[in-house]
XYZ file of C-alpha atoms in Angstrom:
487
model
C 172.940 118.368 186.893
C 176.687 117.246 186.700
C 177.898 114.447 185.616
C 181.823 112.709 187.228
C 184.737 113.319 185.089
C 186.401 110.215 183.194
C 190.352 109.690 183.710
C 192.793 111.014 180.797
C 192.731 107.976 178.394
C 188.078 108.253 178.698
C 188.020 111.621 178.287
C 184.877 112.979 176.917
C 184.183 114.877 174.226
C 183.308 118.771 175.094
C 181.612 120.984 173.294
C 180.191 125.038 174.194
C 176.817 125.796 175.529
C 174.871 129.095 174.852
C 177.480 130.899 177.491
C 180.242 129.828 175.286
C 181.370 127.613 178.217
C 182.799 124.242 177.725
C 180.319 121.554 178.267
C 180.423 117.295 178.153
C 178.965 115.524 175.830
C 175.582 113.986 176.350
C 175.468 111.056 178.999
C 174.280 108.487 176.312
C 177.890 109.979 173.855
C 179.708 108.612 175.956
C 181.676 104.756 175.473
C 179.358 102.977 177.204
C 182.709 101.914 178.777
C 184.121 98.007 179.849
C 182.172 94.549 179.143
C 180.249 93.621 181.746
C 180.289 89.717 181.706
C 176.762 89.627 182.547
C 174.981 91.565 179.908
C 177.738 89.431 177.847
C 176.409 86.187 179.483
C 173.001 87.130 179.531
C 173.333 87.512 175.592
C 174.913 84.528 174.817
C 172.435 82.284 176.591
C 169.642 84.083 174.707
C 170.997 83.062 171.065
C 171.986 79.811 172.667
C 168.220 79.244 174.126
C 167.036 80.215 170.648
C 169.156 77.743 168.799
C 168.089 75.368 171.257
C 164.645 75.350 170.552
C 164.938 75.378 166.918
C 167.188 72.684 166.528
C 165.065 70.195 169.347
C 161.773 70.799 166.692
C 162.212 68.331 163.138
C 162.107 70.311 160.290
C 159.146 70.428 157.968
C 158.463 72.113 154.713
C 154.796 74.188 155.366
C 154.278 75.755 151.895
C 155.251 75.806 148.399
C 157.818 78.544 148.679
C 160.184 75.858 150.544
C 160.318 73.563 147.699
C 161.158 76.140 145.623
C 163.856 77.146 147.816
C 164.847 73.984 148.345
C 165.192 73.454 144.224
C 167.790 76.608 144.224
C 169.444 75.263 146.984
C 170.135 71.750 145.867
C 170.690 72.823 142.294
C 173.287 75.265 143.514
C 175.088 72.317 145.328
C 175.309 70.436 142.777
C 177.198 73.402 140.513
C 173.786 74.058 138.503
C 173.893 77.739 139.724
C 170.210 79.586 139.015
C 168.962 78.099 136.521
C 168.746 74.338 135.075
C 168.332 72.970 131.141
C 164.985 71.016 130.809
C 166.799 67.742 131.215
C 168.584 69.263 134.269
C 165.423 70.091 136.040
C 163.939 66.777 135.429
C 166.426 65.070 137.106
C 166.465 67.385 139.755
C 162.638 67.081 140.166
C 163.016 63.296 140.084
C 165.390 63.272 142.997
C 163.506 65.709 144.953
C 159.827 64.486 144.703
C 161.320 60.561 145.283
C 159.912 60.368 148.769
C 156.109 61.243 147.312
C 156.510 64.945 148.088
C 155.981 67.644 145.726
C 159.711 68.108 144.611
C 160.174 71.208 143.300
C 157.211 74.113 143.234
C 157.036 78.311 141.721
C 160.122 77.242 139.202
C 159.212 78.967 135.641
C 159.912 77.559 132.306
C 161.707 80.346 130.124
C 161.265 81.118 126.588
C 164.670 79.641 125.889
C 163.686 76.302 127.767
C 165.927 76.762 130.399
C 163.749 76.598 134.087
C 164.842 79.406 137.136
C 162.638 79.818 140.292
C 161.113 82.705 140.239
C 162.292 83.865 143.918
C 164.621 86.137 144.565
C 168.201 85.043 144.015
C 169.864 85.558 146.993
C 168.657 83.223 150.037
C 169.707 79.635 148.240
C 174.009 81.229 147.496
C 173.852 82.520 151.686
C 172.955 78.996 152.678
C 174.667 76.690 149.946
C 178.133 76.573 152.301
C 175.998 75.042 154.957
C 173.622 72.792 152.397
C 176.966 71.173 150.782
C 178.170 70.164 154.760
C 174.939 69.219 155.888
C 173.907 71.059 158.540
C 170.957 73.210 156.486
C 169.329 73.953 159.897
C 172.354 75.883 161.253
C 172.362 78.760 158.454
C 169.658 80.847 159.644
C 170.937 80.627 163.111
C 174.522 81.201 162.217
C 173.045 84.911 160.508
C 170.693 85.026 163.777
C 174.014 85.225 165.328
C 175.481 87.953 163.462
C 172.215 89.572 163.512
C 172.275 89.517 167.428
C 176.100 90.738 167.118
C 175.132 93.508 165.628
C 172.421 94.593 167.553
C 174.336 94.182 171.024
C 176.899 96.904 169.791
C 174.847 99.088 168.155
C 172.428 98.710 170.735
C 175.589 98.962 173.660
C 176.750 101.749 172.063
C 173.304 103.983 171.669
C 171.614 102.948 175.026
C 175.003 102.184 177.453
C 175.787 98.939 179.426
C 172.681 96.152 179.389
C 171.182 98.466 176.388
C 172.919 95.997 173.480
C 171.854 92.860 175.944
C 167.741 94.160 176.049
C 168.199 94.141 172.074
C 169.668 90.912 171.631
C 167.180 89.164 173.932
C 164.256 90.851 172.193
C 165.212 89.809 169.332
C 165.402 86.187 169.804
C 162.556 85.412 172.452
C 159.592 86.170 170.038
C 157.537 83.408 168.365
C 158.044 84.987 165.482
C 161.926 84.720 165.627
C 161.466 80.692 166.536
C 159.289 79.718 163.831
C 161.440 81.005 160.892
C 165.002 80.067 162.436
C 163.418 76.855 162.634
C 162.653 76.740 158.404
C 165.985 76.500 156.909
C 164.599 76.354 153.127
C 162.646 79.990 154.336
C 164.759 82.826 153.804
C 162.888 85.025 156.181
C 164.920 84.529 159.570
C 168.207 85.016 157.849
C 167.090 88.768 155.700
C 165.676 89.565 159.383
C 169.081 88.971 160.726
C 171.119 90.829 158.047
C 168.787 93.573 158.446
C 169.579 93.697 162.605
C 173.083 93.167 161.848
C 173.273 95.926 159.407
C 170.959 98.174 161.707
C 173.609 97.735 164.614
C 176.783 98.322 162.866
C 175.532 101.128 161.289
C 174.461 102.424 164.739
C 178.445 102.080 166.001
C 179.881 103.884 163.290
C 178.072 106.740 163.831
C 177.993 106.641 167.089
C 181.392 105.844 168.019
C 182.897 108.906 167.556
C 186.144 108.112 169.593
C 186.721 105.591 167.099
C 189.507 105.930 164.191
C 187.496 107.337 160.520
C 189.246 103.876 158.879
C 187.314 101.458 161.670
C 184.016 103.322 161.384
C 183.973 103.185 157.587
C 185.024 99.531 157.584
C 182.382 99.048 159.936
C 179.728 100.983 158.193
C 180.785 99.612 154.805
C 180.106 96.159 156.689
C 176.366 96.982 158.057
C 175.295 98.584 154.474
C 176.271 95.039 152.774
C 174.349 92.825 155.143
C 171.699 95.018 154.443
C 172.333 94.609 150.387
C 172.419 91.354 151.328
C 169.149 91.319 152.014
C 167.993 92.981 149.318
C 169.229 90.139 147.255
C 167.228 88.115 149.402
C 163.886 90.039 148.871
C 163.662 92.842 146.745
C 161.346 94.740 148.749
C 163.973 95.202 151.687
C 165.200 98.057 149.584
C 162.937 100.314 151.485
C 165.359 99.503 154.450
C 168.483 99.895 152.608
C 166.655 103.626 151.284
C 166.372 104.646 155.314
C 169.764 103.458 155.751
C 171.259 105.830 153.131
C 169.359 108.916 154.026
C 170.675 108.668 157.542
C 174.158 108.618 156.068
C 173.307 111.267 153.982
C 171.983 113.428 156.706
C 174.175 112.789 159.798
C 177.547 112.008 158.680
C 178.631 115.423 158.536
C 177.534 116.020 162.556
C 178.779 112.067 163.152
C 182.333 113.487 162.432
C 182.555 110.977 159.250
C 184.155 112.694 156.238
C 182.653 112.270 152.739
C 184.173 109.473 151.497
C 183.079 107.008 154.114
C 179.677 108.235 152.800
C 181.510 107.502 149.478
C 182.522 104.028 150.147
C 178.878 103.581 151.758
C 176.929 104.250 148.983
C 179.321 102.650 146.065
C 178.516 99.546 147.707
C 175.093 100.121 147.074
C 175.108 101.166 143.489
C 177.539 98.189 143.200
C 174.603 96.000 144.782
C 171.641 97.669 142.347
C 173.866 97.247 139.291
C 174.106 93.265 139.985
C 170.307 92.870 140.478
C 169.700 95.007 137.294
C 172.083 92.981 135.695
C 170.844 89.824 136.774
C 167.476 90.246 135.650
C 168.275 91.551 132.531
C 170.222 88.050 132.098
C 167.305 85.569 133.675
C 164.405 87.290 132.842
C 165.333 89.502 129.975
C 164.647 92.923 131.289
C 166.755 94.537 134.331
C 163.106 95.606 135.561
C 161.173 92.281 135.370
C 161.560 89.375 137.992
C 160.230 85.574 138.065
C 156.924 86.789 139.020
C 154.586 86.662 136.310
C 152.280 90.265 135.724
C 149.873 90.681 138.031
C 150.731 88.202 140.646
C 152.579 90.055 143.143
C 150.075 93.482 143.571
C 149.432 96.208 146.477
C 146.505 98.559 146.471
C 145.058 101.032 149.087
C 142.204 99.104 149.282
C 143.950 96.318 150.996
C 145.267 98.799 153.285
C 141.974 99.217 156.043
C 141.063 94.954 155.860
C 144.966 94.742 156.773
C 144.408 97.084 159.468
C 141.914 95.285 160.460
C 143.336 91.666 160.437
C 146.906 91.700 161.193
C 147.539 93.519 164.181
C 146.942 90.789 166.477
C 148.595 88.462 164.779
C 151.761 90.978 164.717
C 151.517 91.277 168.809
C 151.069 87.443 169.084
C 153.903 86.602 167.542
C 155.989 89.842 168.136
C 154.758 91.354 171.476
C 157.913 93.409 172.045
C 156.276 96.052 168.993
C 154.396 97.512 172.371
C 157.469 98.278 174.032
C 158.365 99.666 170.719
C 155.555 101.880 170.261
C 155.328 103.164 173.201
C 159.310 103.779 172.856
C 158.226 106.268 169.940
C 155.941 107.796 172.243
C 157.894 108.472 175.263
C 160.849 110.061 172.613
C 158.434 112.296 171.000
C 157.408 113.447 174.873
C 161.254 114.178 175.156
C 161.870 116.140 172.170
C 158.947 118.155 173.023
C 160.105 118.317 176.671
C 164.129 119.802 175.104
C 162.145 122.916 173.886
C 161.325 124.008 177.308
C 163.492 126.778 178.765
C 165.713 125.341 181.543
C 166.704 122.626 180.439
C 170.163 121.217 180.663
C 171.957 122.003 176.944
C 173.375 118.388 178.114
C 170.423 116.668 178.634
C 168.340 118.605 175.991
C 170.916 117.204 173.049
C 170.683 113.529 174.112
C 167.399 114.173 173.913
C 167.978 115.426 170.545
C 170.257 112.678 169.494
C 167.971 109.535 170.364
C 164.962 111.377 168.886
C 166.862 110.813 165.806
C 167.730 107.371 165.889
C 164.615 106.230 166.610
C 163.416 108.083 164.147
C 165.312 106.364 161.746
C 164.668 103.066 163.540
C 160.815 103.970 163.127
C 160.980 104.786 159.521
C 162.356 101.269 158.584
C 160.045 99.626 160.626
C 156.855 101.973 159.281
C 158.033 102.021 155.337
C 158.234 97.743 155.321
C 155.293 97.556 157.463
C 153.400 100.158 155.382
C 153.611 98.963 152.007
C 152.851 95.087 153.144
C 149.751 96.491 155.112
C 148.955 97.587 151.114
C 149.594 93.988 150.518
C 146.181 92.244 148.002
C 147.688 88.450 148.641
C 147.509 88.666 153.127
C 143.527 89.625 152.977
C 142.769 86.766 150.667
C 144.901 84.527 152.927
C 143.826 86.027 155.992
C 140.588 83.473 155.990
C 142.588 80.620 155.685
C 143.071 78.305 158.555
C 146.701 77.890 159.927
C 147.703 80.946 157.742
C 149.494 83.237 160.463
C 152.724 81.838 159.883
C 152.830 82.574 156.271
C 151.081 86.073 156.676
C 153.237 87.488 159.453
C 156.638 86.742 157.453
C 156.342 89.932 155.393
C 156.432 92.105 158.566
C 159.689 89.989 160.264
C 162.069 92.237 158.256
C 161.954 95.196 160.502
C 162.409 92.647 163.975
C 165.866 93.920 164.817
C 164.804 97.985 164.597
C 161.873 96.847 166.801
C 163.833 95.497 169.217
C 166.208 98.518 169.405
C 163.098 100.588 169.674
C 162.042 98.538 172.765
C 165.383 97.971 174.334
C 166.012 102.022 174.603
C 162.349 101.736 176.587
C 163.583 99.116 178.943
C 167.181 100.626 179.167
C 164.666 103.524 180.849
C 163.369 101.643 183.050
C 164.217 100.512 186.636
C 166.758 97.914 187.138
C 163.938 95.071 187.997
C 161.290 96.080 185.576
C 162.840 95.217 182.411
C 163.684 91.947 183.931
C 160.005 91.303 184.810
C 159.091 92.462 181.106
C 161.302 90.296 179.538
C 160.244 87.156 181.126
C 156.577 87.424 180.376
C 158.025 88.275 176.640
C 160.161 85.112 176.424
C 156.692 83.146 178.164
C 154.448 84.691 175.245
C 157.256 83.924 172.701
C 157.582 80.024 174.304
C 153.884 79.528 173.712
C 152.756 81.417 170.363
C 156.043 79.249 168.531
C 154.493 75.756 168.687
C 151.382 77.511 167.653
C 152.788 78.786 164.701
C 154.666 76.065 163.397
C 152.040 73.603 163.497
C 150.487 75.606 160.897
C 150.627 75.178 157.137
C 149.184 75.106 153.772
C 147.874 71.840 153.580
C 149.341 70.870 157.336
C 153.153 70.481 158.357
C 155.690 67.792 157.017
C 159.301 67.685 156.387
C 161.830 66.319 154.053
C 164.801 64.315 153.880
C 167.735 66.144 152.765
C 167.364 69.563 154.229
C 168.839 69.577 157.432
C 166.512 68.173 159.793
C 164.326 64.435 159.858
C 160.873 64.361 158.575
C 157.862 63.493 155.901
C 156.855 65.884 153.624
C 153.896 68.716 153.013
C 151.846 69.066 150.108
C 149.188 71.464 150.048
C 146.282 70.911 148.422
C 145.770 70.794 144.727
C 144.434 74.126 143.264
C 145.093 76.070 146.494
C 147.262 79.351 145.356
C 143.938 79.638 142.473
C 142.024 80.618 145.287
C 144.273 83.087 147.590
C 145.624 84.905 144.802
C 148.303 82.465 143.581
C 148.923 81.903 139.839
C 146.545 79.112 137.872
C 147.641 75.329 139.262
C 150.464 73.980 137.691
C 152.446 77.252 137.494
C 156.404 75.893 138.429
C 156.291 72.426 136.367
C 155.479 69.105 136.600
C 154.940 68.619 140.213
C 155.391 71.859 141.107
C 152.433 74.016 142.799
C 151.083 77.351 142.447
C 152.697 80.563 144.585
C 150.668 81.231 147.581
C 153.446 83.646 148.661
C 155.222 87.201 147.853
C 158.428 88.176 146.849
């Protein structure tokens, strides 16, 4: 099979075959050539429809974990930083709890009285630009968007024209993707989207070989720290920023990057672990403890079959495009085993080859976050609990943007109509599993003044994280409540 020659300035790059004769490159090497400004269109309205239906919905505060956010947020704005002196967080609890609400919840008190919540420190410094303006509710869709900028180059560049476009609107049609880029004081729409952004521009710089070693580095240097990024957001992304480095490890040298991209890469990430080591040496007084207490946040391999057992229809309900993911992995496996027949094109045999990769990559992130929450004690004690799919299906959102790569190389596959068909019932399922989630809640939905969006406030009831797995009530401080969440 032969594939058209490109003019002088697109020429291909060649390589030999068996014969020793000069070959092309792989259809899906090649620049996936000029902007279409439909896939560009098409992409655009799909973050713009998202934003749309997030901002059109009030904002409420469903469980504990967004008044603790909440605390770091406002403290920050107010120059307290991370943590506040007793006097300091009595004021602060004062201001936030004067509408009746719970004011400030999973904050510990230190041994040198100082108080710190005990999330992760990242989320509230991200959104603090946007808390001190006022417009809260825009942060997680402003890192949507650079989530879905990532994905439509990466995606562009891997899969060709439309391929980046199938990503993007994948990404932001699932109920999933709605719910949490509708909770501004939730960090779990914004790590999502550093994740996909990271993802992507990782994907261009080793993809793009025609481009200069100085603009993939940059670019690569820019996808590892959104991904750092999100480590500092939850600790247990690292398992995504481990995939990430082993593929730089193991393909630059064929990706025609020289060593010390690789080198620039990877300081950035010992620069990132050093901070968080530091950091909870400083707040917690060890570089391996965090503001969990012992025993609160814990995985076991019994948890593992009930997990099985409970979450996978939540996880298609609110994220239906992990079909067209799976059976992505499928058809790529069929490939690979396909390029070991005799016959085939050398051509078509290394694309083959080359997308096997990626997606295994792509799968590995999505199975190592997925597999160690399926291990997770605290989502089969919850799993009983009415309205509880919103809060259970957050662990799993991290590895949304590799899931929609996965499905986006299946529907770049696929005749010109179909993916359009497929998409639409997606975006229908997505449209009515959102208000299903949101109205959910411990203790039912509310909102509160001051964080970007009108509304009362939530309180769950007394006691309720002593019974799913939460520390004893009246863990965080006066008015606070007990953790019914994870890291």
């Amino acid at each position: 099979m032969g594939y058209q020659r490109m003019d002088s300035t697109q020429q291909l790059p060649v390589g030999q075959d068996a014969s020793g004769e000069a070959v092309e490159s792989p259809p899906g090497d090649r620049p996936p050539g000029r902007f279409g400004r439909g896939e560009v269109l098409v992409a655009v309205v799909a973050v713009a429809a998202l934003c749309l239906a997030v901002l059109l919905r009030s904002a409420e505060l469903l469980e504990p974990d967004d008044f603790a956010y909440r605390a770091s947020i406002v403290a920050l704005t107010q120059g307290h930083l991370l943590s506040l002196t007793n006097t300091e967080y009595q004021v602060l609890l004062k201001q936030l709890s004067s509408d009746g609400g719970m004011g400030i919840s999973q904050w510990v008190h230190l041994a040198n009285g100082t108080w710190i919540s005990e999330k992760n420190p990242g989320y509230p410094f991200l959104v603090a630009p946007f808390q001190a303006l006022g417009i809260l509710r825009v942060a997680p869709l402003f890192y949507g968007a650079l989530g879905c900028l990532g994905l439509f180059f990466g995606g562009r560049r891997w899969l060709g024209r439309w391929g980046g476009t199938w990503a993007v609107v994948l990404f932001c049609s699932s109920g999933a993707a709605l719910a949490f880029a509708w909770r501004p004081t939730m960090p779990t729409f914004t790590d999502a989207s550093l994740i996909a952004a990271g993802a992507g521009a990782l994907l261009w710089a080793i993809l793009t070989t025609e481009a200069t070693i100085r603009r993939r580095t940059v670019i690569g240097l820019l996808g590892f720290v959104a991904l750092e990024a999100a480590v500092l957001v939850r600790y247990t992304n690292v398992v995504l920023l481990a995939v990430a480095v082993l593929a730089a490890l193991l393909v630059f040298g064929r990706s025609g990057l020289p060593l010390r991209a690789v080198g620039w890469w990877l300081g950035s990430v010992a620069a990132m672990v050093v901070a968080v080591l530091g950091f909870d040496y400083l707040a917690y007084g060890s570089a391996l403890k965090t503001g969990y207490s012992s025993g609160e946040i814990t995985f076991s391999l019994a948890s593992v079959l009930p997990n099985l057992t409970g979450m996978p229809a939540r996880l298609v309900t609110s994220m239906p495009m992990m079909v067209l993911a799976a059976a992505a992995l499928v058809w790529l496996a069929l490939r690979v085993v396909r390029s070991r027949r005799q016959g085939i094109e050398p051509q078509r045999a290394a694309s083959y080859r080359r997308d096997a990769v990626v997606g295994a990559f792509l799968a590995a992130g999505w199975i190592g976050i997925w597999g160690l929450y399926a291990a997770y004690d605290w989502t089969v004690r919850m799993g009983s609990v009415p309205g509880s799919d919103i809060h259970l299906i957050r662990f799993y959102l991290p590895a949304l943007g590799l899931i929609a790569l996965l499905g986006a190389w299946l529907l770049a596959r696929l005749p010109r109509w179909l993916p359009v068909v497929l998409l639409v019932v997606l975006i229908g399922l997505g449209a009515k599993s959102y208000p299903s989630l949101v109205a959910g809640g411990l203790g039912g939905p509310g909102g509160s003044p001051g964080v970007g969006g009108p509304g009362g406030t939530g309180q769950p009831p007394p006691g309720l994280g002593a019974g799913i797995g939460g520390p004893p009530p009246g863990v965080g401080g006066p008015g606070g409540a007990p953790a019914p969440g994870a890291p």
